[in-house]
mmCIF file of C-alpha atoms and ligand atoms in Angstrom:
data_model
loop_
_atom_site.group_PDB
_atom_site.id
_atom_site.type_symbol
_atom_site.label_atom_id
_atom_site.label_comp_id
_atom_site.label_asym_id
_atom_site.label_seq_id
_atom_site.Cartn_x
_atom_site.Cartn_y
_atom_site.Cartn_z
ATOM 1 C CA MET A 1 -54.335 -50.259 49.310
ATOM 2 C CA VAL A 2 -52.035 -49.023 51.882
ATOM 3 C CA ALA A 3 -50.206 -51.620 53.961
ATOM 4 C CA ALA A 4 -51.644 -51.955 57.740
ATOM 5 C CA PRO A 5 -50.302 -53.287 61.077
ATOM 6 C CA LYS A 6 -52.406 -55.887 62.769
ATOM 7 C CA PRO A 7 -55.111 -54.744 65.091
ATOM 8 C CA GLU A 8 -53.545 -56.356 67.371
ATOM 9 C CA ILE A 9 -50.350 -53.863 67.079
ATOM 10 C CA LEU A 10 -52.529 -51.433 66.879
ATOM 11 C CA ALA A 11 -53.962 -51.802 69.934
ATOM 12 C CA ALA A 12 -50.558 -52.696 71.447
ATOM 13 C CA PHE A 13 -48.955 -48.814 70.499
ATOM 14 C CA GLN A 14 -51.714 -47.527 71.403
ATOM 15 C CA ALA A 15 -51.698 -49.073 75.328
ATOM 16 C CA ALA A 16 -48.301 -47.663 75.406
ATOM 17 C CA LYS A 17 -46.777 -45.006 76.704
ATOM 18 C CA GLY A 18 -44.725 -41.932 74.088
ATOM 19 C CA PHE A 19 -45.312 -39.156 71.799
ATOM 20 C CA MET A 20 -45.912 -40.459 68.435
ATOM 21 C CA PRO A 21 -49.973 -39.713 67.579
ATOM 22 C CA LEU A 22 -51.362 -42.575 65.051
ATOM 23 C CA ASP A 23 -51.538 -40.928 61.837
ATOM 24 C CA GLU A 24 -48.112 -40.178 62.416
ATOM 25 C CA GLY A 25 -47.341 -43.838 63.286
ATOM 26 C CA LEU A 26 -49.184 -45.381 60.413
ATOM 27 C CA ALA A 27 -46.752 -43.117 57.625
ATOM 28 C CA LEU A 28 -43.665 -44.802 59.814
ATOM 29 C CA TYR A 29 -45.279 -48.208 59.188
ATOM 30 C CA GLU A 30 -44.806 -47.776 55.636
ATOM 31 C CA ALA A 31 -42.321 -46.727 55.291
ATOM 32 C CA ALA A 32 -40.192 -49.363 57.441
ATOM 33 C CA LEU A 33 -42.447 -51.610 55.277
ATOM 34 C CA GLU A 34 -41.071 -50.798 51.993
ATOM 35 C CA THR A 35 -37.640 -49.927 52.657
ATOM 36 C CA GLY A 36 -37.646 -53.719 54.771
ATOM 37 C CA ALA A 37 -37.639 -55.008 51.095
ATOM 38 C CA LEU A 38 -34.364 -53.992 51.326
ATOM 39 C CA GLY A 39 -33.008 -56.562 53.476
ATOM 40 C CA LEU A 40 -31.087 -53.923 55.875
ATOM 41 C CA PRO A 41 -31.563 -53.003 59.354
ATOM 42 C CA LEU A 42 -34.710 -50.059 61.124
ATOM 43 C CA LEU A 43 -32.840 -47.630 63.040
ATOM 44 C CA GLU A 44 -34.914 -45.700 65.417
ATOM 45 C CA VAL A 45 -32.930 -42.973 67.753
ATOM 46 C CA GLY A 46 -35.550 -42.526 70.606
ATOM 47 C CA THR A 47 -37.074 -45.216 71.945
ATOM 48 C CA TYR A 48 -38.334 -43.398 75.584
ATOM 49 C CA CYS A 49 -40.773 -46.065 76.125
ATOM 50 C CA GLY A 50 -42.004 -48.386 72.563
ATOM 51 C CA ARG A 51 -44.724 -46.799 70.921
ATOM 52 C CA SER A 52 -43.068 -45.778 68.119
ATOM 53 C CA THR A 53 -40.664 -49.018 67.775
ATOM 54 C CA ILE A 54 -43.414 -51.276 67.561
ATOM 55 C CA LEU A 55 -44.606 -50.528 64.666
ATOM 56 C CA LEU A 56 -40.723 -50.516 63.605
ATOM 57 C CA ALA A 57 -40.646 -53.737 65.082
ATOM 58 C CA ASP A 58 -43.728 -55.498 63.240
ATOM 59 C CA ALA A 59 -42.391 -54.073 60.177
ATOM 60 C CA ALA A 60 -38.682 -55.594 60.439
ATOM 61 C CA ARG A 61 -40.787 -58.982 61.620
ATOM 62 C CA GLU A 62 -42.348 -58.634 58.017
ATOM 63 C CA ALA A 63 -39.552 -57.694 56.135
ATOM 64 C CA GLY A 64 -37.216 -60.612 58.094
ATOM 65 C CA VAL A 65 -35.090 -57.518 58.811
ATOM 66 C CA SER A 66 -34.341 -56.216 62.627
ATOM 67 C CA ALA A 67 -35.362 -52.860 64.576
ATOM 68 C CA LEU A 68 -32.896 -51.562 66.381
ATOM 69 C CA THR A 69 -33.267 -48.611 69.145
ATOM 70 C CA VAL A 70 -31.466 -46.207 69.974
ATOM 71 C CA ASP A 71 -31.635 -44.257 73.480
ATOM 72 C CA HIS A 72 -29.896 -43.785 76.527
ATOM 73 C CA HIS A 73 -32.912 -44.174 78.593
ATOM 74 C CA ARG A 74 -32.566 -40.583 80.952
ATOM 75 C CA GLY A 75 -34.878 -38.653 78.668
ATOM 76 C CA SER A 76 -35.008 -35.826 77.118
ATOM 77 C CA GLU A 77 -34.209 -31.904 78.538
ATOM 78 C CA GLU A 78 -37.713 -31.040 78.066
ATOM 79 C CA GLN A 79 -39.334 -34.838 79.751
ATOM 80 C CA GLN A 80 -37.863 -34.425 82.866
ATOM 81 C CA PRO A 81 -38.706 -33.510 86.675
ATOM 82 C CA GLY A 82 -40.939 -29.731 85.778
ATOM 83 C CA TRP A 83 -40.884 -29.619 82.252
ATOM 84 C CA GLU A 84 -44.514 -30.483 80.020
ATOM 85 C CA TYR A 85 -43.692 -33.488 79.123
ATOM 86 C CA HIS A 86 -42.435 -35.151 82.079
ATOM 87 C CA ASP A 87 -44.162 -38.322 83.241
ATOM 88 C CA PRO A 88 -43.249 -39.085 87.262
ATOM 89 C CA GLU A 89 -43.345 -43.238 86.035
ATOM 90 C CA THR A 90 -40.432 -42.777 84.193
ATOM 91 C CA VAL A 91 -38.659 -42.468 87.145
ATOM 92 C CA ASP A 92 -35.959 -44.666 88.702
ATOM 93 C CA PRO A 93 -37.490 -44.891 92.648
ATOM 94 C CA GLU A 94 -33.676 -46.348 93.746
ATOM 95 C CA LEU A 95 -32.696 -43.432 92.081
ATOM 96 C CA GLY A 96 -34.851 -40.603 91.326
ATOM 97 C CA VAL A 97 -33.487 -40.133 88.488
ATOM 98 C CA MET A 98 -35.709 -41.058 84.578
ATOM 99 C CA ASP A 99 -34.842 -44.432 83.227
ATOM 100 C CA THR A 100 -37.812 -45.621 80.758
ATOM 101 C CA LEU A 101 -35.522 -49.164 79.718
ATOM 102 C CA PRO A 102 -38.362 -51.453 82.413
ATOM 103 C CA THR A 103 -41.319 -49.870 80.570
ATOM 104 C CA PHE A 104 -39.773 -50.527 77.123
ATOM 105 C CA ARG A 105 -39.271 -53.924 78.264
ATOM 106 C CA ARG A 106 -42.883 -53.964 79.263
ATOM 107 C CA THR A 107 -44.187 -53.156 76.139
ATOM 108 C CA LEU A 108 -41.725 -55.133 73.615
ATOM 109 C CA TYR A 109 -42.828 -58.505 75.573
ATOM 110 C CA ARG A 110 -46.279 -57.562 76.018
ATOM 111 C CA ALA A 111 -46.678 -56.683 71.650
ATOM 112 C CA GLY A 112 -44.924 -59.742 71.347
ATOM 113 C CA LEU A 113 -42.462 -58.612 69.333
ATOM 114 C CA GLU A 114 -38.647 -58.646 71.462
ATOM 115 C CA GLU A 115 -37.037 -60.949 68.802
ATOM 116 C CA HIS A 116 -37.002 -57.955 66.671
ATOM 117 C CA VAL A 117 -35.775 -55.805 68.290
ATOM 118 C CA VAL A 118 -31.921 -54.705 69.438
ATOM 119 C CA ALA A 119 -31.811 -52.531 71.759
ATOM 120 C CA LEU A 120 -29.187 -49.850 71.859
ATOM 121 C CA VAL A 121 -28.592 -48.169 74.975
ATOM 122 C CA GLY A 122 -25.824 -44.693 75.236
ATOM 123 C CA ARG A 123 -25.584 -41.806 73.922
ATOM 124 C CA SER A 124 -26.967 -41.020 69.901
ATOM 125 C CA PRO A 125 -23.393 -39.580 68.681
ATOM 126 C CA GLN A 126 -21.000 -42.349 71.111
ATOM 127 C CA LEU A 127 -22.568 -45.437 69.247
ATOM 128 C CA ALA A 128 -23.480 -43.707 65.885
ATOM 129 C CA LYS A 129 -19.218 -43.961 66.142
ATOM 130 C CA ILE A 130 -18.733 -47.171 66.463
ATOM 131 C CA TRP A 131 -21.098 -47.564 64.112
ATOM 132 C CA ASN A 132 -19.825 -49.182 60.617
ATOM 133 C CA SER A 133 -23.111 -50.705 58.828
ATOM 134 C CA PRO A 134 -25.576 -49.794 55.736
ATOM 135 C CA LEU A 135 -28.921 -49.535 57.277
ATOM 136 C CA GLY A 136 -32.702 -49.324 55.795
ATOM 137 C CA LEU A 137 -33.894 -46.845 57.908
ATOM 138 C CA VAL A 138 -33.055 -44.311 59.792
ATOM 139 C CA PHE A 139 -35.521 -42.918 62.121
ATOM 140 C CA ILE A 140 -34.666 -39.817 63.993
ATOM 141 C CA ASP A 141 -37.082 -38.620 66.710
ATOM 142 C CA GLY A 142 -33.946 -37.752 70.065
ATOM 143 C CA GLY A 143 -33.151 -35.417 71.500
ATOM 144 C CA HIS A 144 -34.330 -31.514 70.094
ATOM 145 C CA THR A 145 -31.777 -29.692 71.117
ATOM 146 C CA ASP A 146 -30.012 -28.207 67.949
ATOM 147 C CA GLU A 147 -26.559 -30.082 69.396
ATOM 148 C CA HIS A 148 -28.409 -33.767 69.797
ATOM 149 C CA ALA A 149 -30.231 -33.259 66.514
ATOM 150 C CA THR A 150 -27.674 -32.198 63.946
ATOM 151 C CA ALA A 151 -25.416 -35.704 65.888
ATOM 152 C CA ASP A 152 -28.445 -37.751 65.158
ATOM 153 C CA TYR A 153 -28.506 -36.761 61.892
ATOM 154 C CA GLU A 154 -24.591 -36.428 61.335
ATOM 155 C CA GLY A 155 -23.972 -39.325 63.177
ATOM 156 C CA TRP A 156 -26.705 -42.090 61.501
ATOM 157 C CA ALA A 157 -27.939 -40.736 57.914
ATOM 158 C CA PRO A 158 -24.486 -41.284 56.305
ATOM 159 C CA HIS A 159 -25.267 -44.967 57.463
ATOM 160 C CA LEU A 160 -28.245 -44.823 55.217
ATOM 161 C CA ALA A 161 -27.803 -47.565 52.054
ATOM 162 C CA GLU A 162 -29.173 -45.552 48.604
ATOM 163 C CA ASN A 163 -32.526 -45.581 48.494
ATOM 164 C CA GLY A 164 -32.775 -45.998 51.950
ATOM 165 C CA LEU A 165 -35.115 -44.035 54.104
ATOM 166 C CA LEU A 166 -34.853 -40.836 56.268
ATOM 167 C CA LEU A 167 -37.060 -39.484 58.708
ATOM 168 C CA ILE A 168 -37.251 -37.211 61.074
ATOM 169 C CA HIS A 169 -39.959 -35.939 63.546
ATOM 170 C CA ASP A 170 -41.414 -33.026 64.353
ATOM 171 C CA VAL A 171 -41.164 -30.466 61.828
ATOM 172 C CA PHE A 172 -42.117 -28.078 62.902
ATOM 173 C CA PRO A 173 -41.345 -25.111 60.018
ATOM 174 C CA ASN A 174 -43.931 -22.802 62.089
ATOM 175 C CA PRO A 175 -42.073 -21.837 65.908
ATOM 176 C CA GLU A 176 -45.306 -20.890 67.057
ATOM 177 C CA ASP A 177 -46.104 -25.022 66.337
ATOM 178 C CA GLU A 178 -44.232 -26.542 68.552
ATOM 179 C CA PHE A 179 -41.529 -24.981 72.377
ATOM 180 C CA THR A 180 -39.054 -27.906 72.619
ATOM 181 C CA GLY A 181 -38.184 -25.178 69.367
ATOM 182 C CA GLN A 182 -37.331 -25.892 65.809
ATOM 183 C CA ALA A 183 -34.135 -28.524 65.419
ATOM 184 C CA PRO A 184 -35.534 -31.172 63.323
ATOM 185 C CA TYR A 185 -36.773 -28.540 61.207
ATOM 186 C CA ARG A 186 -33.344 -27.335 60.782
ATOM 187 C CA VAL A 187 -31.859 -30.895 59.706
ATOM 188 C CA TYR A 188 -34.896 -31.471 57.846
ATOM 189 C CA LEU A 189 -33.670 -28.521 55.456
ATOM 190 C CA ARG A 190 -30.224 -29.502 55.559
ATOM 191 C CA ALA A 191 -30.899 -32.555 54.399
ATOM 192 C CA LEU A 192 -33.050 -31.953 51.188
ATOM 193 C CA ALA A 193 -30.434 -29.385 50.989
ATOM 194 C CA SER A 194 -27.382 -31.486 50.464
ATOM 195 C CA GLY A 195 -28.842 -32.963 47.124
ATOM 196 C CA ALA A 196 -29.033 -36.495 48.958
ATOM 197 C CA PHE A 197 -32.338 -36.760 49.148
ATOM 198 C CA THR A 198 -35.439 -36.739 48.216
ATOM 199 C CA GLU A 199 -38.486 -36.057 50.397
ATOM 200 C CA ILE A 200 -41.232 -38.509 49.691
ATOM 201 C CA SER A 201 -44.276 -37.815 51.953
ATOM 202 C CA ALA A 202 -44.892 -35.170 54.892
ATOM 203 C CA THR A 203 -47.966 -36.375 57.209
ATOM 204 C CA ASP A 204 -47.632 -33.842 60.547
ATOM 205 C CA SER A 205 -44.304 -34.135 62.280
ATOM 206 C CA LEU A 206 -43.450 -37.026 60.245
ATOM 207 C CA ARG A 207 -40.973 -35.475 57.070
ATOM 208 C CA VAL A 208 -40.081 -38.750 54.630
ATOM 209 C CA LEU A 209 -36.466 -38.345 52.024
ATOM 210 C CA ARG A 210 -35.498 -41.175 50.088
ATOM 211 C CA ARG A 211 -31.481 -40.931 50.005
ATOM 212 C CA THR A 212 -31.344 -40.602 46.395
ATOM 213 C CA SER A 213 -27.153 -39.795 45.896
ATOM 214 C CA ALA A 214 -24.222 -40.916 48.156
ATOM 215 C CA GLY A 215 -23.003 -37.411 48.483
ATOM 216 C CA ILE A 216 -23.876 -36.020 52.326
HETATM 217 N N1 LIG B 301 -39.948 -42.654 69.678
HETATM 218 C C1 LIG B 301 -40.247 -42.550 71.108
HETATM 219 C C2 LIG B 301 -40.469 -40.925 71.940
HETATM 220 C C3 LIG B 301 -39.428 -39.972 71.540
HETATM 221 S S1 LIG B 301 -38.456 -39.407 73.333
HETATM 222 C C4 LIG B 301 -42.125 -42.490 70.643
HETATM 223 O O1 LIG B 301 -42.906 -43.057 69.729
HETATM 224 O O2 LIG B 301 -42.423 -42.477 71.874
HETATM 225 C C5 LIG B 301 -36.816 -39.269 72.493
HETATM 226 C C6 LIG B 301 -36.070 -39.893 73.374
HETATM 227 O O3 LIG B 301 -35.445 -39.439 73.372
HETATM 228 C C7 LIG B 301 -36.290 -39.850 74.778
HETATM 229 O O4 LIG B 301 -36.239 -41.705 75.818
HETATM 230 C C8 LIG B 301 -34.723 -39.503 75.039
HETATM 231 O O5 LIG B 301 -33.758 -40.898 76.055
HETATM 232 C C9 LIG B 301 -33.630 -39.083 73.972
HETATM 233 N N2 LIG B 301 -32.409 -38.875 73.296
HETATM 234 C C10 LIG B 301 -32.274 -37.953 73.524
HETATM 235 N N3 LIG B 301 -31.183 -37.238 73.303
HETATM 236 C C11 LIG B 301 -30.461 -38.161 73.618
HETATM 237 C C12 LIG B 301 -30.042 -38.607 72.604
HETATM 238 N N4 LIG B 301 -28.306 -38.147 72.927
HETATM 239 N N5 LIG B 301 -28.671 -39.712 72.776
HETATM 240 C C13 LIG B 301 -30.021 -41.448 72.348
HETATM 241 N N6 LIG B 301 -30.847 -40.799 73.459
HETATM 242 C C14 LIG B 301 -31.282 -39.874 73.259
HETATM 243 MG MG1 LIG B 302 -40.822 -37.297 68.655
#
């Protein structure tokens, strides 16, 4: 049987603000649970309000590892005021700029998963540069520009242990399917072309690749 999170975790996931649909969330959970057996931390780029983090954290709890989640919490381009994915509730009323960190903290607390998560607050390339420890899973769900998606791949994929999993969200082979563009799709093609990864599953826009050799 396919592993699924407990009903209370699923309810917390469904109630959380964010952009991860259920079927892709379940695929993320299954991949996280499987790779958790490596005994290494699971890392997400793109926390937002913690919706996908709930599933990563619950799988990390099951596996006895930590979930790490990276975000500067100021939102991606398409989440800024006036853009398609903007949510006015994510704006800090005092500063008038986006701040998803408070909502993320509430989400995680309510789900009872705080102790399984380490939040890394900052710019992904800046954090990746000082990172020096192997990871069991890298889930790329951050900025959708080529600059950001490429930097996420170049910064974090080299830290994946052999047999670790690389997950990429918002992979749209058809340019008409998503107005934020095809940068994640290009990163996915690049990972495959490197010869270091083997695709193991695709669920809507989520791709799961296994690191099968050292050279990236
Ligand atoms: N995984 C989330 C959605 C993430 S949205 C969910 O399940 O709902 C993308 C997030 O990436 C935004 O919160 C944005 O602030 C963050 N982000 C974009 N570019 C970034 C960068 N260069 N460094 C850190 N975070 C970034
Ligand atoms: Mg996404």
